Coordinates of C-alpha atoms and ligand atoms in Angstrom, one line a residue:
M19 CA -89.1 -3.2 40.9
R20 CA -89.8 -6.8 39.4
Y21 CA -93.4 -7.7 38.5
E22 CA -94.7 -11.2 38.7
L23 CA -96.3 -12.3 35.3
P24 CA -99.2 -14.6 35.2
E25 CA -98.6 -18.3 35.8
E26 CA -99.5 -19.2 32.3
L27 CA -97.1 -16.9 30.8
M28 CA -94.2 -18.1 33.3
R29 CA -94.5 -21.5 31.8
T30 CA -94.2 -20.4 28.1
D31 CA -92.9 -17.2 28.3
R32 CA -90.1 -16.4 25.6
S33 CA -89.8 -13.1 27.6
N34 CA -88.8 -14.9 30.6
A35 CA -85.5 -15.7 28.7
L36 CA -84.8 -12.0 28.0
K37 CA -83.5 -9.5 30.4
P38 CA -86.1 -7.2 31.8
V39 CA -85.9 -3.6 30.2
K40 CA -84.9 -1.1 32.8
I41 CA -86.7 2.3 32.8
G42 CA -85.5 5.4 34.5
I43 CA -88.3 7.8 35.5
L44 CA -87.4 11.5 35.7
G45 CA -90.1 13.0 37.8
L46 CA -92.4 11.6 40.5
G47 CA -95.2 14.1 40.5
T48 CA -98.7 13.8 39.3
V49 CA -97.8 11.9 35.9
G50 CA -94.7 10.0 37.3
G51 CA -96.3 8.8 40.3
G52 CA -99.5 7.5 38.1
T53 CA -97.0 6.0 35.8
V54 CA -95.3 4.1 38.6
N55 CA -98.9 2.9 39.7
V56 CA -99.9 1.9 36.4
L57 CA -96.8 -0.2 35.7
T58 CA -97.2 -1.8 39.0
R59 CA -100.8 -2.5 38.8
N60 CA -100.9 -3.9 35.3
A61 CA -97.4 -5.5 35.2
G62 CA -98.7 -8.8 34.1
E63 CA -100.7 -7.5 31.1
I64 CA -98.1 -5.0 30.2
A65 CA -95.5 -7.7 30.1
R66 CA -97.9 -10.1 27.9
R67 CA -98.2 -7.2 25.4
A68 CA -94.7 -6.0 25.4
G69 CA -93.2 -9.5 25.2
R70 CA -90.7 -8.7 28.0
H71 CA -90.7 -7.7 31.7
I72 CA -90.5 -3.9 32.3
E73 CA -88.7 -2.8 35.6
I74 CA -88.3 0.5 37.0
G75 CA -84.5 0.7 37.7
A76 CA -84.5 4.3 39.2
A77 CA -86.6 7.4 39.5
C78 CA -85.7 10.8 40.2
A79 CA -87.2 13.7 41.9
R80 CA -85.9 17.1 43.6
D81 CA -87.2 16.4 47.0
L82 CA -86.5 12.8 48.1
G83 CA -88.0 13.3 51.4
R84 CA -91.4 14.1 49.8
K85 CA -94.5 11.8 50.3
R86 CA -95.2 10.2 47.0
S87 CA -98.6 9.0 45.3
C88 CA -96.8 5.7 44.5
D89 CA -94.7 3.1 46.4
T90 CA -91.0 4.0 45.7
S91 CA -89.7 1.1 47.9
G92 CA -88.9 -1.2 45.0
F93 CA -86.5 1.0 43.2
R94 CA -83.7 3.5 43.5
L95 CA -84.4 7.1 44.2
V96 CA -82.1 9.6 43.1
S97 CA -82.0 13.4 43.0
D98 CA -79.6 13.9 40.1
P99 CA -81.5 13.5 36.9
F100 CA -78.2 13.5 34.7
A101 CA -76.8 10.6 36.6
L102 CA -79.8 8.4 36.0
V103 CA -79.8 9.1 32.4
E104 CA -76.2 8.3 31.9
D105 CA -76.4 5.1 34.2
P106 CA -75.7 2.1 32.0
D107 CA -78.3 0.1 33.8
I108 CA -81.3 2.3 32.4
D109 CA -82.4 1.3 28.8
V110 CA -85.3 3.9 28.4
V111 CA -85.7 7.3 29.9
V112 CA -89.1 8.4 30.8
E113 CA -89.1 12.4 31.2
L114 CA -92.1 13.5 33.4
I115 CA -90.2 16.7 34.8
G116 CA -91.8 19.3 32.6
G117 CA -90.5 22.6 31.4
V118 CA -87.7 23.4 29.0
S119 CA -84.5 23.2 31.1
P120 CA -83.2 20.8 32.3
A121 CA -85.8 18.5 30.5
K122 CA -84.4 19.3 27.1
E123 CA -80.8 18.7 28.1
L124 CA -81.7 15.4 29.7
I125 CA -83.6 14.0 26.4
L126 CA -80.6 15.3 24.3
N127 CA -78.3 13.3 26.9
A128 CA -80.3 10.3 26.7
I129 CA -80.5 10.4 23.0
E130 CA -76.7 10.9 22.9
H131 CA -76.5 7.8 25.1
H132 CA -78.6 5.9 22.5
K133 CA -81.4 5.4 24.6
H134 CA -85.2 5.8 23.8
V135 CA -87.1 8.3 25.5
V136 CA -90.7 8.7 26.3
T137 CA -92.0 12.0 27.4
A138 CA -95.4 14.0 28.3
N139 CA -93.7 17.4 27.9
K140 CA -95.9 19.1 25.3
A141 CA -94.2 22.4 25.9
L142 CA -90.7 21.0 25.1
V143 CA -92.0 19.0 22.1
A144 CA -93.8 21.9 20.6
I145 CA -90.9 24.3 21.0
H146 CA -88.0 22.2 20.5
G147 CA -89.3 19.0 19.2
N148 CA -87.7 19.7 15.5
E149 CA -84.3 19.6 17.2
L150 CA -85.1 16.6 19.5
F151 CA -86.3 14.6 16.6
D152 CA -83.4 15.5 14.3
A153 CA -81.1 14.1 17.2
A154 CA -83.0 11.2 17.7
Q155 CA -83.0 10.4 14.0
R156 CA -79.3 10.6 13.8
Q157 CA -78.8 8.2 16.7
G158 CA -81.5 5.6 15.5
V159 CA -83.7 6.1 18.8
V160 CA -87.3 7.0 19.4
V161 CA -88.9 10.1 21.1
A162 CA -92.2 9.2 22.0
F163 CA -94.9 11.5 23.1
E164 CA -98.3 10.3 23.1
A165 CA -99.1 11.6 26.6
A166 CA -98.3 15.2 25.5
V167 CA -101.6 15.6 23.8
A168 CA -105.1 15.2 25.0
G169 CA -103.8 13.1 28.4
G170 CA -105.2 9.5 27.9
I171 CA -106.5 9.7 24.5
S172 CA -104.4 8.1 21.6
I173 CA -104.7 10.8 19.6
I174 CA -101.2 10.9 18.2
K175 CA -101.3 7.3 17.0
A176 CA -104.7 7.7 15.6
I177 CA -103.7 10.5 13.2
R178 CA -100.3 9.2 12.7
E179 CA -101.3 5.5 12.2
G180 CA -105.0 5.1 11.9
L181 CA -105.9 7.8 9.6
A182 CA -102.8 7.5 7.7
G183 CA -104.8 6.9 4.4
N184 CA -106.4 10.3 4.8
R185 CA -105.5 13.9 3.7
I186 CA -106.6 15.5 6.9
E187 CA -108.7 18.6 6.1
S188 CA -109.2 19.9 9.6
L189 CA -108.9 19.2 13.2
A190 CA -110.7 20.8 16.1
G191 CA -110.0 19.9 19.9
I192 CA -110.8 20.5 23.5
I193 CA -107.3 19.8 24.2
N194 CA -106.8 21.5 27.8
G195 CA -108.5 19.6 30.7
T196 CA -108.1 22.4 33.1
G197 CA -109.6 24.9 30.9
N198 CA -112.8 22.7 30.3
Y199 CA -113.0 21.9 33.6
I200 CA -113.3 25.7 34.4
L201 CA -115.8 26.3 32.0
T202 CA -117.8 23.3 33.0
S203 CA -117.7 24.1 36.5
M204 CA -118.8 27.7 35.7
R205 CA -121.7 26.7 33.6
D206 CA -123.0 23.6 36.0
Q207 CA -122.3 24.8 39.4
G208 CA -121.8 28.6 39.0
T209 CA -118.3 28.2 40.5
T210 CA -116.0 31.3 40.0
F211 CA -113.4 31.2 37.8
A212 CA -110.7 31.4 40.4
G213 CA -112.5 28.8 42.5
A214 CA -112.7 26.3 39.5
L215 CA -108.9 26.8 38.8
A216 CA -108.1 26.2 42.4
E217 CA -109.9 22.9 42.3
A218 CA -108.3 21.8 39.0
Q219 CA -104.9 22.6 40.4
K220 CA -105.6 20.6 43.7
L221 CA -106.5 17.5 41.4
G222 CA -103.2 17.7 39.6
Y223 CA -104.6 18.8 36.2
A224 CA -103.0 22.3 36.1
E225 CA -99.7 22.9 34.5
E226 CA -97.0 24.3 37.1
D227 CA -97.6 27.9 35.8
P228 CA -101.5 27.7 35.3
T229 CA -101.4 30.6 33.2
F230 CA -100.5 28.2 30.5
D231 CA -103.9 26.5 31.0
I232 CA -106.2 29.7 31.0
E233 CA -104.1 31.6 28.6
G234 CA -104.4 28.9 26.0
I235 CA -100.4 28.3 25.7
D236 CA -100.9 24.7 26.9
A237 CA -103.5 24.2 24.1
A238 CA -101.5 26.0 21.5
H239 CA -98.6 23.6 22.4
K240 CA -100.8 20.5 21.7
L241 CA -102.0 22.3 18.6
T242 CA -98.7 22.7 17.3
I243 CA -97.8 19.0 17.6
L244 CA -101.3 17.9 16.3
A245 CA -101.0 20.1 13.3
A246 CA -97.4 18.9 12.5
I247 CA -98.7 15.1 12.6
A248 CA -102.0 16.0 10.5
F249 CA -100.5 18.0 7.8
G250 CA -96.8 17.2 7.7
I251 CA -95.6 20.5 8.6
P252 CA -92.7 21.6 11.0
L253 CA -93.5 22.2 14.8
Q254 CA -94.4 26.1 14.7
F255 CA -95.8 27.0 18.0
D256 CA -94.9 30.6 17.5
R257 CA -97.5 30.7 14.4
V258 CA -100.4 29.7 16.6
Y259 CA -102.9 32.6 17.2
T260 CA -103.5 32.0 21.0
E261 CA -106.6 33.4 23.1
G262 CA -107.4 32.2 26.6
I263 CA -110.5 31.9 28.7
S264 CA -109.6 34.2 31.3
G265 CA -112.1 36.7 29.9
I266 CA -115.2 34.6 29.8
T267 CA -117.7 35.3 32.5
I268 CA -120.5 33.3 33.7
D269 CA -122.9 35.7 31.9
D270 CA -121.3 34.9 28.5
I271 CA -121.8 31.3 29.3
R272 CA -125.5 31.8 30.1
Q273 CA -126.0 34.0 27.2
A274 CA -124.5 31.6 24.9
E275 CA -126.8 28.7 26.3
E276 CA -129.8 31.0 25.7
L277 CA -128.9 31.1 22.0
G278 CA -128.3 27.3 21.9
Y279 CA -124.5 27.5 22.2
R280 CA -121.8 26.1 24.5
V281 CA -118.7 28.0 25.1
K282 CA -115.9 25.6 24.6
H283 CA -112.1 26.5 24.4
L284 CA -111.0 25.0 21.1
G285 CA -107.8 24.3 19.3
I286 CA -108.4 24.4 15.7
A287 CA -105.9 23.5 12.6
K288 CA -107.4 23.6 9.1
R289 CA -106.7 24.1 5.5
N290 CA -107.6 27.3 4.0
G291 CA -107.0 27.1 0.4
E292 CA -103.1 27.1 0.3
L293 CA -102.9 28.0 4.0
I294 CA -103.2 26.4 7.2
E295 CA -104.8 28.2 10.0
L296 CA -103.6 27.4 13.5
R297 CA -105.7 28.9 16.5
V298 CA -106.7 28.6 19.8
H299 CA -109.7 30.5 21.4
P300 CA -112.9 30.3 23.2
T301 CA -115.6 29.3 20.7
L302 CA -119.5 29.1 20.5
I303 CA -120.5 25.6 19.4
P304 CA -124.2 24.5 18.8
Y305 CA -125.1 22.4 22.1
R306 CA -126.2 19.6 20.0
R307 CA -122.9 18.8 18.6
L308 CA -121.2 16.0 20.3
I309 CA -118.1 18.1 21.2
A310 CA -120.3 20.9 22.7
N311 CA -121.0 17.9 25.5
V312 CA -117.6 17.2 26.4
D313 CA -117.3 18.3 29.9
G314 CA -115.2 18.7 33.1
I315 CA -111.6 17.3 32.5
M316 CA -112.5 15.2 29.5
N317 CA -110.9 16.1 25.9
A318 CA -112.1 15.3 22.6
V319 CA -110.5 15.9 19.2
L320 CA -112.6 16.0 16.0
V321 CA -110.5 15.1 13.2
N322 CA -112.0 15.2 9.6
G323 CA -110.2 13.3 7.0
D324 CA -111.1 13.3 3.2
A325 CA -111.6 9.5 3.1
V326 CA -113.1 8.7 6.7
G327 CA -114.9 12.1 7.2
P328 CA -115.3 13.1 10.6
T329 CA -114.0 11.2 13.7
L330 CA -114.2 12.2 17.3
H331 CA -111.7 10.9 19.8
Y332 CA -112.7 11.2 23.3
G333 CA -111.3 10.5 27.0
A334 CA -109.7 12.0 29.9
G335 CA -107.3 14.8 29.1
A336 CA -105.3 15.2 32.2
G337 CA -104.7 13.5 35.6
A338 CA -102.4 10.8 36.9
D339 CA -103.6 7.6 35.6
P340 CA -105.3 8.7 32.2
T341 CA -102.0 10.3 31.3
A342 CA -100.0 7.5 32.7
S343 CA -101.9 5.4 30.3
S344 CA -100.4 7.0 27.4
V345 CA -97.0 7.1 28.8
V346 CA -97.0 3.4 29.5
A347 CA -98.4 2.6 26.1
D348 CA -95.1 4.5 24.7
I349 CA -93.1 2.6 26.9
V350 CA -94.6 -0.8 25.5
D351 CA -94.2 0.5 22.0
V352 CA -90.4 1.1 22.6
V353 CA -89.9 -2.3 24.5
R354 CA -91.4 -4.1 21.7
A355 CA -89.0 -2.3 19.1
L356 CA -86.2 -3.4 21.5
T357 CA -87.5 -6.9 21.8
T358 CA -89.5 -8.4 18.9
D359 CA -88.8 -9.3 15.3
P360 CA -88.7 -5.9 13.5
N361 CA -91.0 -7.1 10.7
N362 CA -93.6 -8.1 13.3
R363 CA -93.2 -5.2 16.0
V364 CA -96.8 -4.9 17.1
P365 CA -98.4 -8.5 17.5
H366 CA -101.4 -9.1 15.4
L367 CA -103.7 -9.5 18.5
A368 CA -101.9 -6.7 20.6
F369 CA -100.6 -9.4 23.2
Q370 CA -97.5 -11.5 22.2
A371 CA -98.7 -14.8 20.5
D372 CA -97.4 -16.7 23.5
A373 CA -99.1 -14.7 26.0
I374 CA -102.6 -15.0 24.8
S375 CA -104.7 -16.2 27.8
H376 CA -107.9 -18.3 27.5
I377 CA -110.2 -16.2 29.8
P378 CA -113.6 -18.1 29.5
V379 CA -116.3 -16.1 27.5
A380 CA -119.5 -15.4 29.5
H381 CA -122.7 -17.5 28.6
P382 CA -125.5 -14.9 27.8
D383 CA -127.3 -16.2 31.1
E384 CA -124.6 -14.3 33.0
F385 CA -124.7 -11.0 31.2
E386 CA -125.9 -8.4 33.8
T387 CA -127.7 -5.2 32.5
A388 CA -130.7 -3.1 33.3
Y389 CA -133.9 -3.8 31.1
F390 CA -136.6 -1.6 29.4
L391 CA -139.6 -3.9 29.0
S392 CA -143.0 -3.2 27.3
M393 CA -146.1 -5.2 27.3
E394 CA -149.9 -5.1 26.7
A395 CA -152.1 -6.2 29.6
I396 CA -155.7 -6.6 30.4
D397 CA -157.0 -3.6 32.0
R398 CA -158.4 -5.0 35.2
P399 CA -157.5 -4.7 38.8
G400 CA -154.5 -6.4 40.2
V401 CA -152.6 -6.9 37.0
L402 CA -149.6 -4.9 38.1
A403 CA -149.5 -6.6 41.4
E404 CA -149.2 -9.9 39.6
V405 CA -146.4 -8.4 37.5
T406 CA -144.4 -7.2 40.2
R407 CA -144.7 -10.2 42.3
I408 CA -142.8 -12.1 39.6
F409 CA -140.1 -9.4 39.5
G410 CA -140.0 -9.6 43.5
E411 CA -139.7 -13.4 43.5
L412 CA -136.7 -13.1 41.2
N413 CA -135.1 -10.4 43.1
I414 CA -135.3 -7.9 40.2
S415 CA -135.7 -4.4 41.5
I416 CA -137.9 -2.0 39.5
E417 CA -136.6 1.4 38.7
A418 CA -139.8 3.0 37.2
I419 CA -143.1 1.5 36.2
L420 CA -145.6 3.5 33.8
Q421 CA -148.9 2.5 32.9
K422 CA -150.6 4.1 29.7
E423 CA -154.4 3.9 30.1
P424 CA -156.3 2.4 27.1
V425 CA -158.0 4.6 24.9
A426 CA -160.6 2.5 22.8
T427 CA -159.4 -0.9 23.9
Q428 CA -159.5 -3.1 27.1
R429 CA -155.6 -3.1 26.7
A430 CA -153.3 -1.1 28.9
H431 CA -149.8 -0.4 27.8
V432 CA -147.2 -1.3 30.7
I433 CA -143.5 -0.2 30.6
I434 CA -141.2 -1.3 33.2
L435 CA -137.6 0.0 33.8
T436 CA -135.6 -2.3 35.9
Q437 CA -132.2 -2.2 37.7
R438 CA -129.5 -4.4 36.7
T439 CA -130.1 -8.0 37.1
R440 CA -128.6 -11.1 35.6
E441 CA -130.0 -12.2 32.1
K442 CA -130.8 -15.5 33.5
N443 CA -133.1 -14.0 36.1
M444 CA -134.8 -11.7 33.4
N445 CA -135.4 -14.6 31.0
E446 CA -137.4 -16.3 33.8
A447 CA -139.2 -13.3 34.7
L448 CA -140.2 -12.9 30.9
R449 CA -141.2 -16.6 30.9
K450 CA -143.5 -16.1 33.7
L451 CA -144.9 -12.9 32.7
E452 CA -145.9 -14.3 29.3
Q453 CA -147.7 -17.2 31.0
L454 CA -149.9 -14.8 33.0
D455 CA -153.5 -14.8 31.5
S456 CA -153.3 -10.9 32.0
I457 CA -150.4 -10.2 29.8
L458 CA -151.1 -10.3 26.1
G459 CA -148.6 -11.6 23.5
R460 CA -144.9 -11.1 24.0
V461 CA -143.0 -8.9 26.5
N462 CA -140.9 -6.6 24.3
R463 CA -137.3 -6.3 26.1
I464 CA -134.7 -3.7 25.4
R465 CA -131.3 -3.8 27.4
V466 CA -130.2 -0.7 29.0
E467 CA -126.8 0.6 29.7
H468 CA -125.8 3.6 31.3
L469 CA -122.2 3.6 30.0
S470 CA -120.8 5.8 32.9
Y471 CA -117.6 4.4 33.8
S472 CA -115.7 7.4 35.1
A473 CA -115.7 10.1 37.8
H474 CA -113.6 12.3 35.6
D475 CA -116.4 13.6 33.4
A476 CA -117.7 15.9 36.2
Ligands
LIG22 P1 -95.4 17.7 38.7 O1 -95.0 19.1 39.1 O2 -96.7 17.1 39.4 O3 -94.1 16.7 38.8 C1 -93.0 17.2 38.3 C2 -91.9 16.1 38.9 O4 -90.8 16.5 38.4 C3 -91.8 16.4 40.3 O5 -91.7 14.9 40.9 C4 -90.4 17.1 40.7 O6 -89.8 16.7 42.0 C5 -89.6 16.6 39.4 N1 -88.7 17.7 39.1 C6 -89.0 18.8 38.8 N2 -87.7 19.4 38.2 C7 -86.6 18.5 38.5 C8 -85.2 18.5 38.5 N3 -84.6 19.4 38.0 N4 -84.6 17.2 38.9 C9 -85.3 16.2 39.2 N5 -86.7 16.2 39.2 C10 -87.3 17.3 39.0 O7 -95.6 17.6 37.2 P2 -96.9 16.7 36.4 O8 -96.6 15.4 36.7 O9 -98.0 17.2 36.5 O10 -96.2 16.9 34.8 C11 -95.1 16.2 34.4 C12 -95.2 16.5 32.7 O11 -96.5 16.0 32.3 C13 -95.1 17.9 32.4 O12 -94.3 18.2 31.1 C14 -96.9 18.0 31.9 O13 -96.9 19.0 31.0 C15 -97.0 16.9 31.3 N6 -98.4 16.5 31.5 C16 -99.1 16.7 32.8 C17 -100.4 16.2 32.7 C18 -101.1 16.4 34.0 O14 -102.4 15.9 34.0 N7 -100.6 16.7 35.2 C19 -101.0 15.5 31.6 C20 -100.4 15.4 30.4 C21 -98.9 15.8 30.5 P3 -90.3 17.1 43.3 O15 -91.7 16.4 43.4 O16 -89.4 16.4 44.4 O17 -90.5 18.4 43.2
LIG23 N1 -102.5 20.9 32.2 C1 -103.0 20.2 31.1 C2 -104.3 20.1 31.0 C3 -102.4 18.7 31.5 O1 -105.1 20.7 31.9 O2 -105.0 19.9 29.9 C4 -102.7 17.8 30.3 O3 -102.0 17.9 29.4

């Protein structure tokens, strides 16, 4: 499948001169389908970052007749994953099958054939990562695994690169989306454990064997990976103390709430003197903590470094597109490594220098937000009507209006919450309001942003 680059890039693009990188995708389920969709939808932006076209050469699934969540018409569909890995036309192998076998053999085979690998397989990395990375190092290739931990959050990159100057003291994370979805549904909707799990499975969040999610095994896989990167220790899944959430009842959740706590399933890795604690278990967290308010399928990892202090990394922890976001980021990293000057692998401004596009920056008049307005008004009949008439004329909808009765003066305090409107309209409204005899002095304005971007934080 070949993607079109934006016209400005087609003209100047040095990536045009290079052959597209061909990727082979093993697995077309939740994450595989999402990866095809994201690569297709964002092809132009991705190529401008990577410096080269990325093409899906082939993809592999067991049942070639199954209906897919993505368009498969632009690439070869095969059922033999080994043939795909060994296909000389495929430059990069993306493993999204899951489980240990045949995923491990496939990745080792790809490495043997000097191919870079991208995987979302935390079980495999946690248990066999040491062996896979040794093999990759010997062959001079990369095994990238950002999607293996916390879905769409770039937590591997954050710890490995962004926090590289710190001695990491501890980390604590909600790192299983299915478990968090179940606990949130039980608390907010009174859903039964089984009902919430069935819903998470239907949405593609749960592992093939959902006991991995509810008994903490999946979180332990992820904690193993995070701890290795944070503390520079080997991957040691068998040393993680693991308790699941299957014993948690709605009563436990309610009683914890009464005491001011939320029940969350946490993975914790922390220094304890000369030792490292590695544990996964249900945990009571004071409800005021940010991480106690991470709900639904969302994940969050709190990393505490000696220099930076606590940092909280938040985002969707599972699902097709969020996980694909991390898979594609790894593909872009690999393609940059294959393509660009080794001393300048990541462009300074993320996009290749010749792919910067000059999208105009909006004039403040074009901004669109809701507004909180507060003003002093003379306390006499008809004032509110004058005020609301101005909003009506400018097509600004009022969300709420509050008038505080004057205590000792003749001045009423009026507060108005509006719906979203153009800044230009609001400036005009403020100008007209301030011209009214009944409005005293300036109208104070504070912009309102609801910041609710996603349906994932159920
Ligand atoms: P799915 O079960 O949805 O998809 C697995 C895919 O692999 C299917 O297309 C299946 O084919 C194919 N497959 C399985 N075995 C073989 C085989 N032997 N040969 C060829 N194809 C095979 O899994 P997910 O997409 O949910 O998960 C994939 C990986 O991503 C796992 O490692 C998982 O832990 C990880 N992950 C998943 C997340 C999620 O939200 N789901 C988030 C983060 C990571 P067919 O469809 O024909 O059966
Ligand atoms: N089953 C996993 C979860 C998928 O629910 O978190 C993401 O790794």
